[in-house]
Short mmCIF file of C-alpha atoms and ligand atoms in Angstrom, two decimals:
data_model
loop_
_atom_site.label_atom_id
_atom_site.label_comp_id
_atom_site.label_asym_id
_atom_site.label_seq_id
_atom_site.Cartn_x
_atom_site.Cartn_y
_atom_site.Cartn_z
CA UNK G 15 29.81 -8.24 29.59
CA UNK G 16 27.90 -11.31 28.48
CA UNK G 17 25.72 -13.04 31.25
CA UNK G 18 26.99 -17.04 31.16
CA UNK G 19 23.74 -19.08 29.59
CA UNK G 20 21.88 -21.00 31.73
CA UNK G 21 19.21 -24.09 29.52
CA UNK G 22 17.11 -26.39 30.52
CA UNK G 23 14.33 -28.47 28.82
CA UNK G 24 11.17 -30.94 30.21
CA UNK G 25 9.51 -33.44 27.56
CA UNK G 26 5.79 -32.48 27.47
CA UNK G 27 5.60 -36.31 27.10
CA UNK G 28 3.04 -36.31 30.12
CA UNK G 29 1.85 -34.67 33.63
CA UNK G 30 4.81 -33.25 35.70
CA UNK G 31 5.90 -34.14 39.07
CA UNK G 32 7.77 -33.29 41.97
CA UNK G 33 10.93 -35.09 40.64
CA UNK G 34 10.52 -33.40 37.71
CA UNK G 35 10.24 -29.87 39.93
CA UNK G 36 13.21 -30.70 42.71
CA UNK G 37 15.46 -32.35 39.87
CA UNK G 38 14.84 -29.56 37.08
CA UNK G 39 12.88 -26.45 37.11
CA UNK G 40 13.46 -25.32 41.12
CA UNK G 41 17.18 -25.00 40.23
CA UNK G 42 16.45 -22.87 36.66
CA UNK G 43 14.04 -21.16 38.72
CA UNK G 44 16.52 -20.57 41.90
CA UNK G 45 19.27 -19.62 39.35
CA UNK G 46 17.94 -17.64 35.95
CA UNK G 47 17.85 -14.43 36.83
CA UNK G 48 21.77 -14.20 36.76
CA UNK G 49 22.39 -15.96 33.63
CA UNK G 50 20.58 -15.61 30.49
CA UNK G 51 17.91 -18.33 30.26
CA UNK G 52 16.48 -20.79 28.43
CA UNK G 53 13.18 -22.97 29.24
CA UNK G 54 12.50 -25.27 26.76
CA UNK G 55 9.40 -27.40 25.61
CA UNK G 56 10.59 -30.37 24.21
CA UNK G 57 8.06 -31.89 22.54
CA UNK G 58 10.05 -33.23 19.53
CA UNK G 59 11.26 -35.47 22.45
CA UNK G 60 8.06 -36.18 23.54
CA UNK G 61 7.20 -37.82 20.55
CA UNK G 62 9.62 -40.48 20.80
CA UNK G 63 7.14 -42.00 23.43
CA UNK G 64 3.84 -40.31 22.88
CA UNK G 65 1.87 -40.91 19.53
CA UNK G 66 -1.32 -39.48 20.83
CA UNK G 67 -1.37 -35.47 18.80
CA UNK G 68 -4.35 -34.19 20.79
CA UNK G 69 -1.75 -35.67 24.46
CA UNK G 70 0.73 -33.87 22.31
CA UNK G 71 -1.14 -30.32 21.60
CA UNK G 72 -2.66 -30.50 25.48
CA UNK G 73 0.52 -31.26 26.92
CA UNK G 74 2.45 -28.72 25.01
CA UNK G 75 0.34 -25.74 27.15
CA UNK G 76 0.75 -27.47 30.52
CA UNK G 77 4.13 -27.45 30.57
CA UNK G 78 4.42 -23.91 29.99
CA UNK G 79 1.62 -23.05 32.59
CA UNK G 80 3.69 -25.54 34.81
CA UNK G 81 6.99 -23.57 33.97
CA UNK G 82 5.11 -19.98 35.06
CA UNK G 83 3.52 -21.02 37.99
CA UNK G 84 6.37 -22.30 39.02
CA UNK G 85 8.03 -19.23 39.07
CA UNK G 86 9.78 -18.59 35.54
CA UNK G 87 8.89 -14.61 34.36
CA UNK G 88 8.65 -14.72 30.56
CA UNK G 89 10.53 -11.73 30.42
CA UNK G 90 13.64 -12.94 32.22
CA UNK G 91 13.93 -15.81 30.17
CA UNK G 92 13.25 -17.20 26.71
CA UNK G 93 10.43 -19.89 27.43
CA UNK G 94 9.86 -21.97 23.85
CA UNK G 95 8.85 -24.87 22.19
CA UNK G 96 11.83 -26.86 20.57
CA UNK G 97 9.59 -27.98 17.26
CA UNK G 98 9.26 -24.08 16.31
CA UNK G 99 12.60 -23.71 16.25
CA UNK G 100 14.18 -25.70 13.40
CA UNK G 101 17.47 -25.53 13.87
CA UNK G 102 17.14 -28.06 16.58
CA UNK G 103 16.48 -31.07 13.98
CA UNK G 104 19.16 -29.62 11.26
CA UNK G 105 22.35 -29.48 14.04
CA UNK G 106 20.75 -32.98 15.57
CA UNK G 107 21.28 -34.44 12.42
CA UNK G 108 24.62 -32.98 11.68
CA UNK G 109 25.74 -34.47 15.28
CA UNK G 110 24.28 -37.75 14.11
CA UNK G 111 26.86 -37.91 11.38
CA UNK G 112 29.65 -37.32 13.87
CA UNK G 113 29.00 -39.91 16.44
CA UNK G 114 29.08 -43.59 16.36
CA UNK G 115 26.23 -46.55 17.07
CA UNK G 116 27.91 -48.20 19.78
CA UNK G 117 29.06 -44.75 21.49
CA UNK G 118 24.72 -44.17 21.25
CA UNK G 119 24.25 -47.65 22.53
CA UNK G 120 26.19 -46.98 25.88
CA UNK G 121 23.03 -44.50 26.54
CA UNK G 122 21.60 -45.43 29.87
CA UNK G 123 18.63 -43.72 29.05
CA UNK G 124 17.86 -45.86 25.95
CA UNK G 125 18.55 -49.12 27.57
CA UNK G 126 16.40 -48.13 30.44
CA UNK G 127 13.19 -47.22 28.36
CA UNK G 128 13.96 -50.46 26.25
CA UNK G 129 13.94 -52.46 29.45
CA UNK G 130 10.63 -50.30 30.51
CA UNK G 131 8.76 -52.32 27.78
CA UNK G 132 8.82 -48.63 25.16
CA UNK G 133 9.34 -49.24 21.71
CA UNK G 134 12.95 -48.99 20.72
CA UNK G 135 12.27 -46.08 17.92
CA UNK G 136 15.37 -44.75 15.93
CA UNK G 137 14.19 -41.40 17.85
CA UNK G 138 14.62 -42.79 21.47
CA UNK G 139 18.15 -44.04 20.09
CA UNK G 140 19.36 -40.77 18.77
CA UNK G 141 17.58 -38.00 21.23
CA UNK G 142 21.34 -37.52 23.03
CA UNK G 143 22.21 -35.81 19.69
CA UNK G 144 18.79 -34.09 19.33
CA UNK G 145 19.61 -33.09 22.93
CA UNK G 146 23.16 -32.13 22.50
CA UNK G 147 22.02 -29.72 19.41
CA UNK G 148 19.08 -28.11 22.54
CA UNK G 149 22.19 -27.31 24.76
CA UNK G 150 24.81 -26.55 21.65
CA UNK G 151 22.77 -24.05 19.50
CA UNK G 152 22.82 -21.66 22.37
CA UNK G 153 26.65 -21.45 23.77
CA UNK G 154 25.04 -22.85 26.87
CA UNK G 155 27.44 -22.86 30.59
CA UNK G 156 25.18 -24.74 32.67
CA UNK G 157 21.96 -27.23 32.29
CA UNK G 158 20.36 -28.19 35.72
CA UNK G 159 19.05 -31.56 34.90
CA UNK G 160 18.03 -34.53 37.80
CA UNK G 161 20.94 -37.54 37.77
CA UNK G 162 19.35 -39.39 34.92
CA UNK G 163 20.34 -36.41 32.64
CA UNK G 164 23.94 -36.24 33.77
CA UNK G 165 25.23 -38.97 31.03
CA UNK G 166 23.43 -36.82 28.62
CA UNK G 167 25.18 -33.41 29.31
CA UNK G 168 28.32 -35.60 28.70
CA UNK G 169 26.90 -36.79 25.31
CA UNK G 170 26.31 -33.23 24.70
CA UNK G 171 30.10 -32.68 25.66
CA UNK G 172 31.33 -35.12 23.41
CA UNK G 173 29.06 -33.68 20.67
CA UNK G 174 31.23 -30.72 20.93
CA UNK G 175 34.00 -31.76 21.14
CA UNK G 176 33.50 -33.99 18.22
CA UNK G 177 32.44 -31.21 15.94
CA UNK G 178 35.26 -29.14 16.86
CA UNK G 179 38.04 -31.63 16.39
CA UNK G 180 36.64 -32.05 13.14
CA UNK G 181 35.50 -28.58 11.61
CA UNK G 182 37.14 -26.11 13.95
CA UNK G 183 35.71 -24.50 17.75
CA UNK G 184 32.42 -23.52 17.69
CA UNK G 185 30.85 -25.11 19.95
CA UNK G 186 31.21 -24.41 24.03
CA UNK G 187 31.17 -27.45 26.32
CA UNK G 188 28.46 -27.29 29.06
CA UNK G 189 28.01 -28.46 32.14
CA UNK G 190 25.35 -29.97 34.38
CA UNK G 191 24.37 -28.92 37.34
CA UNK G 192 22.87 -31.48 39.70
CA UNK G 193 21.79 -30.63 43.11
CA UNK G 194 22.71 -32.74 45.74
CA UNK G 195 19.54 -34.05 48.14
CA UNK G 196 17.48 -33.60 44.77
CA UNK G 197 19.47 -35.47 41.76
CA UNK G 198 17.14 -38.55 42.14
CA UNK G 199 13.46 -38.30 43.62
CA UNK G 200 12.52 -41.55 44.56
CA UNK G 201 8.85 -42.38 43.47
CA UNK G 202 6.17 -44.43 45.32
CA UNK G 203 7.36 -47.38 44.21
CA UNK G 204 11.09 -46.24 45.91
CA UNK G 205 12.41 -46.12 42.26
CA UNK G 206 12.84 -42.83 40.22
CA UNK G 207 10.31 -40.71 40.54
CA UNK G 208 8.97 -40.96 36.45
CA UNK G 209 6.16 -40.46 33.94
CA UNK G 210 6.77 -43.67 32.36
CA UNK G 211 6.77 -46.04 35.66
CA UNK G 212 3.11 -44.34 37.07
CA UNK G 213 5.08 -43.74 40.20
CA UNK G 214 4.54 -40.15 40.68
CA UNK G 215 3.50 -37.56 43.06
CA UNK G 216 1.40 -34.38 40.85
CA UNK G 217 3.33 -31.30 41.15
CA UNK G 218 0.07 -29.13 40.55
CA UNK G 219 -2.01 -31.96 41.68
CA UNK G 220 -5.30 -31.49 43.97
CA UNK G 221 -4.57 -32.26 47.64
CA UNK G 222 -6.69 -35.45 47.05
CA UNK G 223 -4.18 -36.50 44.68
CA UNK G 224 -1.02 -35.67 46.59
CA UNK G 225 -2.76 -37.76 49.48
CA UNK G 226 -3.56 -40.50 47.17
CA UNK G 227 -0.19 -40.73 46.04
CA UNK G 228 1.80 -39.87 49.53
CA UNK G 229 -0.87 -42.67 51.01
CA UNK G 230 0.78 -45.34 48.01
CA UNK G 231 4.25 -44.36 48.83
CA UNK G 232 5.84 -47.85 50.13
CA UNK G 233 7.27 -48.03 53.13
CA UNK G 234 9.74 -50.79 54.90
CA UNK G 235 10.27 -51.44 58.37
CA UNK G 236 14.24 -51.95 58.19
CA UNK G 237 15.00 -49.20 59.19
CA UNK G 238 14.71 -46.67 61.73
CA UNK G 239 12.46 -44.23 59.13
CA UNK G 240 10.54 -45.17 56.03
CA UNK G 241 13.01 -43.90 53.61
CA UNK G 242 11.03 -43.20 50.92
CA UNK G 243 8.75 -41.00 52.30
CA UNK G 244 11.72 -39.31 54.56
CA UNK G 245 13.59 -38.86 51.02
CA UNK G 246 10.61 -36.75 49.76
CA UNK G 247 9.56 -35.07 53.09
CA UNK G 248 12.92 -33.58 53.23
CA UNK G 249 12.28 -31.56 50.02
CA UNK G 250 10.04 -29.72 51.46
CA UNK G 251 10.82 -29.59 54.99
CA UNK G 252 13.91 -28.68 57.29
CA UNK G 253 15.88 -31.96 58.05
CA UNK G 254 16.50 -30.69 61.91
CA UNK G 255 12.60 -30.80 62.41
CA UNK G 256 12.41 -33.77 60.68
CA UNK G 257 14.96 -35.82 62.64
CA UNK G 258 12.66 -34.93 65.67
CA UNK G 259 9.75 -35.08 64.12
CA UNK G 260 10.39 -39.36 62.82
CA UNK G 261 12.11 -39.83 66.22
CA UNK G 262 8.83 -39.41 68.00
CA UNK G 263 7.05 -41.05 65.38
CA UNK G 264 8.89 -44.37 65.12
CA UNK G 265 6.82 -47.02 63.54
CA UNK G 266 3.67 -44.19 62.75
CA UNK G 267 4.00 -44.81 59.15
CA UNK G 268 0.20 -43.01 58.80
CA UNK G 269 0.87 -40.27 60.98
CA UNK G 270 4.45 -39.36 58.72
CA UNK G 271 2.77 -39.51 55.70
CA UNK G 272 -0.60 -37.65 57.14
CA UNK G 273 2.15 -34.54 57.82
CA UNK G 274 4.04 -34.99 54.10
CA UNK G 275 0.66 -34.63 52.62
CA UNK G 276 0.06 -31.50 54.65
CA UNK G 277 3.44 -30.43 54.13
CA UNK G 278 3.72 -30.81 50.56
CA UNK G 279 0.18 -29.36 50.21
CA UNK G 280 1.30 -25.82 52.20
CA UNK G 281 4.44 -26.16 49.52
CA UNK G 282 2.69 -26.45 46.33
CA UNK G 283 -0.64 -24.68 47.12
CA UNK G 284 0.33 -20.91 45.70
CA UNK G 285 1.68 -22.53 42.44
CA UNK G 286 -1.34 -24.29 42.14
CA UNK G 287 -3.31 -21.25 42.92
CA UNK G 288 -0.93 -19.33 40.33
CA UNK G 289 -1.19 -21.93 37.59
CA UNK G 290 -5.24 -21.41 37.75
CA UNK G 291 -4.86 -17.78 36.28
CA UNK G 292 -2.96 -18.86 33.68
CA UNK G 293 -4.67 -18.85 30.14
CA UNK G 294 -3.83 -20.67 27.10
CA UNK G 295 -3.51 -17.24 25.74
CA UNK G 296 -0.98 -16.15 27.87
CA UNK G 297 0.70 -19.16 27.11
CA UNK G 298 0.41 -19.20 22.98
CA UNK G 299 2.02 -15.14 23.76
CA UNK G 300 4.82 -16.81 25.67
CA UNK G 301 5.83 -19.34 23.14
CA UNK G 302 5.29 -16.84 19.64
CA UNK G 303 7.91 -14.52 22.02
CA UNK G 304 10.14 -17.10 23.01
CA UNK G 305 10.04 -18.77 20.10
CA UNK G 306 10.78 -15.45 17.76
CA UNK G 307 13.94 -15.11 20.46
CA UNK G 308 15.28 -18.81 19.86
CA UNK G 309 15.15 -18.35 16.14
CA UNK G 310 16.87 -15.51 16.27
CA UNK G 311 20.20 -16.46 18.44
CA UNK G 312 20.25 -20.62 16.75
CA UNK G 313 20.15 -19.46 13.18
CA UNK G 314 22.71 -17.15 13.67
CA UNK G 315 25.04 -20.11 15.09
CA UNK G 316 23.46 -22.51 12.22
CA UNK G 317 24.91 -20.16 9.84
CA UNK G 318 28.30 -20.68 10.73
CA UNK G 319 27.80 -24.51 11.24
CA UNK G 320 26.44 -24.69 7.79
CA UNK G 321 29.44 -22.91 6.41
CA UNK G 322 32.15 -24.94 9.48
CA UNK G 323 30.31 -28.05 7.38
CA UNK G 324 30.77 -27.05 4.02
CA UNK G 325 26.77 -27.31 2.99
CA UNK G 326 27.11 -23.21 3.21
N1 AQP K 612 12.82 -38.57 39.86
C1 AQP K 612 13.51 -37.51 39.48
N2 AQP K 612 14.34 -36.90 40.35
C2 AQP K 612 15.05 -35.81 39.97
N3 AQP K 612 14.99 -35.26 38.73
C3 AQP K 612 14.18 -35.86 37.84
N4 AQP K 612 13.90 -35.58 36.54
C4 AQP K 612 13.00 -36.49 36.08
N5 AQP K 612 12.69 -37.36 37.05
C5 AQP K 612 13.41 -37.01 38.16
C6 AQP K 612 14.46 -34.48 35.80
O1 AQP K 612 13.38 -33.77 35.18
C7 AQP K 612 13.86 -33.25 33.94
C8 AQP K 612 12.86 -33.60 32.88
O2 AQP K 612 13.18 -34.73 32.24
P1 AQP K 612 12.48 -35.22 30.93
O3 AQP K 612 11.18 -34.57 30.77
O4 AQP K 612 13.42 -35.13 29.81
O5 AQP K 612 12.20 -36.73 31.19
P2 AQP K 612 12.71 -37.74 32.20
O6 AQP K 612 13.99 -37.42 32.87
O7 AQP K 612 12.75 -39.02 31.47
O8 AQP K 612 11.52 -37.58 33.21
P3 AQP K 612 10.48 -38.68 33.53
O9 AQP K 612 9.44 -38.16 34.41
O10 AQP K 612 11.24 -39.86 34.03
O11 AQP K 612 9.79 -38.95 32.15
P4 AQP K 612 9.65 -40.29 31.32
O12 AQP K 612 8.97 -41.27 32.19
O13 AQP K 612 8.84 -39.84 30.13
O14 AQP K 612 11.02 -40.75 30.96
C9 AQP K 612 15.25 -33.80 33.72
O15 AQP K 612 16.21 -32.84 34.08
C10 AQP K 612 15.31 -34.96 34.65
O16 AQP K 612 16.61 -35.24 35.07
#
């Protein structure tokens, strides 16, 4: 019998963090083995905020030495770049004929990068479609995704849904799978943890940058605990040693932090050590693999869209 499929995707649109980890790739990594698996690059994303093609090449290899070191064997799962696979673009554009302006205008997304000061591109506007079509082409059951993704898994829904009311079932609806605890990592700032809002803690960092950034993290006296670093201290430690742990360090913002920096250091360090062995080589082999794989299984479903569309 068929394994369910089991997608996810990162925008090489910059350097990764521990949202990005906690909200994303520790659930693909905790649960690929027993699906079959999908990592993707998605750097046609990325280019909706990045304009910068040597940011774009560099970034492009980071991710995937992110995605190994963080766990992911290449040969349990089919690790590739979404701009080598063309079939992403062709059903993207196909979904864009099916959905409406003001149904893409409800994107919270798109009105939150708008607000962020980015440039309102027709790229940003449609990338739930171009995202629907990543999830789609595959048959994929579940996408882990942090909280800010879950209104595009519905999109992607909807995308189905759409296309089969209109040309007949071919496409499977998917679901999201959010973890709770993990669904939103604050940042520094106490706001979502993202690229964009320079708010982030490194995932493969140096322990000078972890401390810089766990040193920036604000904290308010309100409240028993300084929530914000509590909310990311709790990622990578038990909660019952925690509670005693702030209890006898009421008020000792330095001292909390001093043990998250320690904390998150002992977490991350063997990735980091793992990621240093990684080659570009290794990861131009993983993507010419991966990519061969994606081909294979999307063009086989864009044949049948082609002809469910009547271009074919
Ligand atoms: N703070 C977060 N907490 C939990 N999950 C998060 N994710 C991102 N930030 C957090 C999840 O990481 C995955 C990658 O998302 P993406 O690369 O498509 O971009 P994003 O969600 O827009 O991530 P950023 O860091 O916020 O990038 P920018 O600033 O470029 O927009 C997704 O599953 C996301 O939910």
């Amino acid at each position: 019998m068929n394994k369910p499929v089991l997608l996810t995707g990162l925008q090489s649109s910059g350097e990764l963090h521990i949202g990005n980890y906690f909200g994303a790739i520790k659930p693909f990594v905790d649960l690929y083995e027993a699906y079959d698996s999908y990592l993707m690059v998605a750097d046609y994303h990325a280019l909706t905020s990045l304009k910068d093609p040597e940011a774009v090449r560099k970034n492009i290899v980071e991710v995937v030495k992110d995605y190994l070191a963080s766990g992911v064997d290449p040969k349990k799962a089919i690790i590739f770049k979404q701009s080598t696979v063309p079939a992403h673009t062709e059903l993207a554009w196909i979904f864009d004929c099916l959905v409406s302006v003001p149904f893409l205008m409800q994107g919270h997304a798109y009105k939150d990068k708008v607000a962020k000061g980015l440039e309102a591109n027709a790229g940003l506007f449609t990338y739930p479609m171009l995202m629907a079509a990543d999830i789609l082409l595959y048959d994929t059951d579940v996408v882990p995704v942090g909280e800010d993704q879950r209104q595009h898994v519905e999109y992607a829904r909807e995308a189905a849904v759409k296309f089969n009311n209109t040309y007949g079932e071919l496409f499977k609806e998917p679901k999201e799978k959010i973890l709770s605890g993990v669904g939103v990592v604050p940042g520094t700032d106490g706001k979502k943890m993202s690229k964009s809002y320079k708010n982030t803690v490194p995932l493969f960092g140096t322990k000078d940058e972890l401390a810089k950034a766990v040193m920036s993290i604000v904290t308010d006296s309100s409240g028993d605990r300084p929530e914000n670093v509590y909310a990311i201290h709790k990622l990578v430690r038990d909660e019952t040693e925690l509670t005693s742990i702030y209890g006898s360090n009421q008020g000792n913002y330095k001292a909390l932090k001093e043990m998250l920096i320690e904390d998150l250091d002992r977490y991350l360090a063997p990735m980091r050590e793992k990621r240093a062995s990684i080659t570009s080589a290794d990861v131009a082999a993983v993507l010419e693999d991966g990519g061969r794989q994606a081909r294979a299984v999307s063009e086989a479903k864009m044949e049948k869209v082609r002809k469910a569309v009547g271009v074919a």
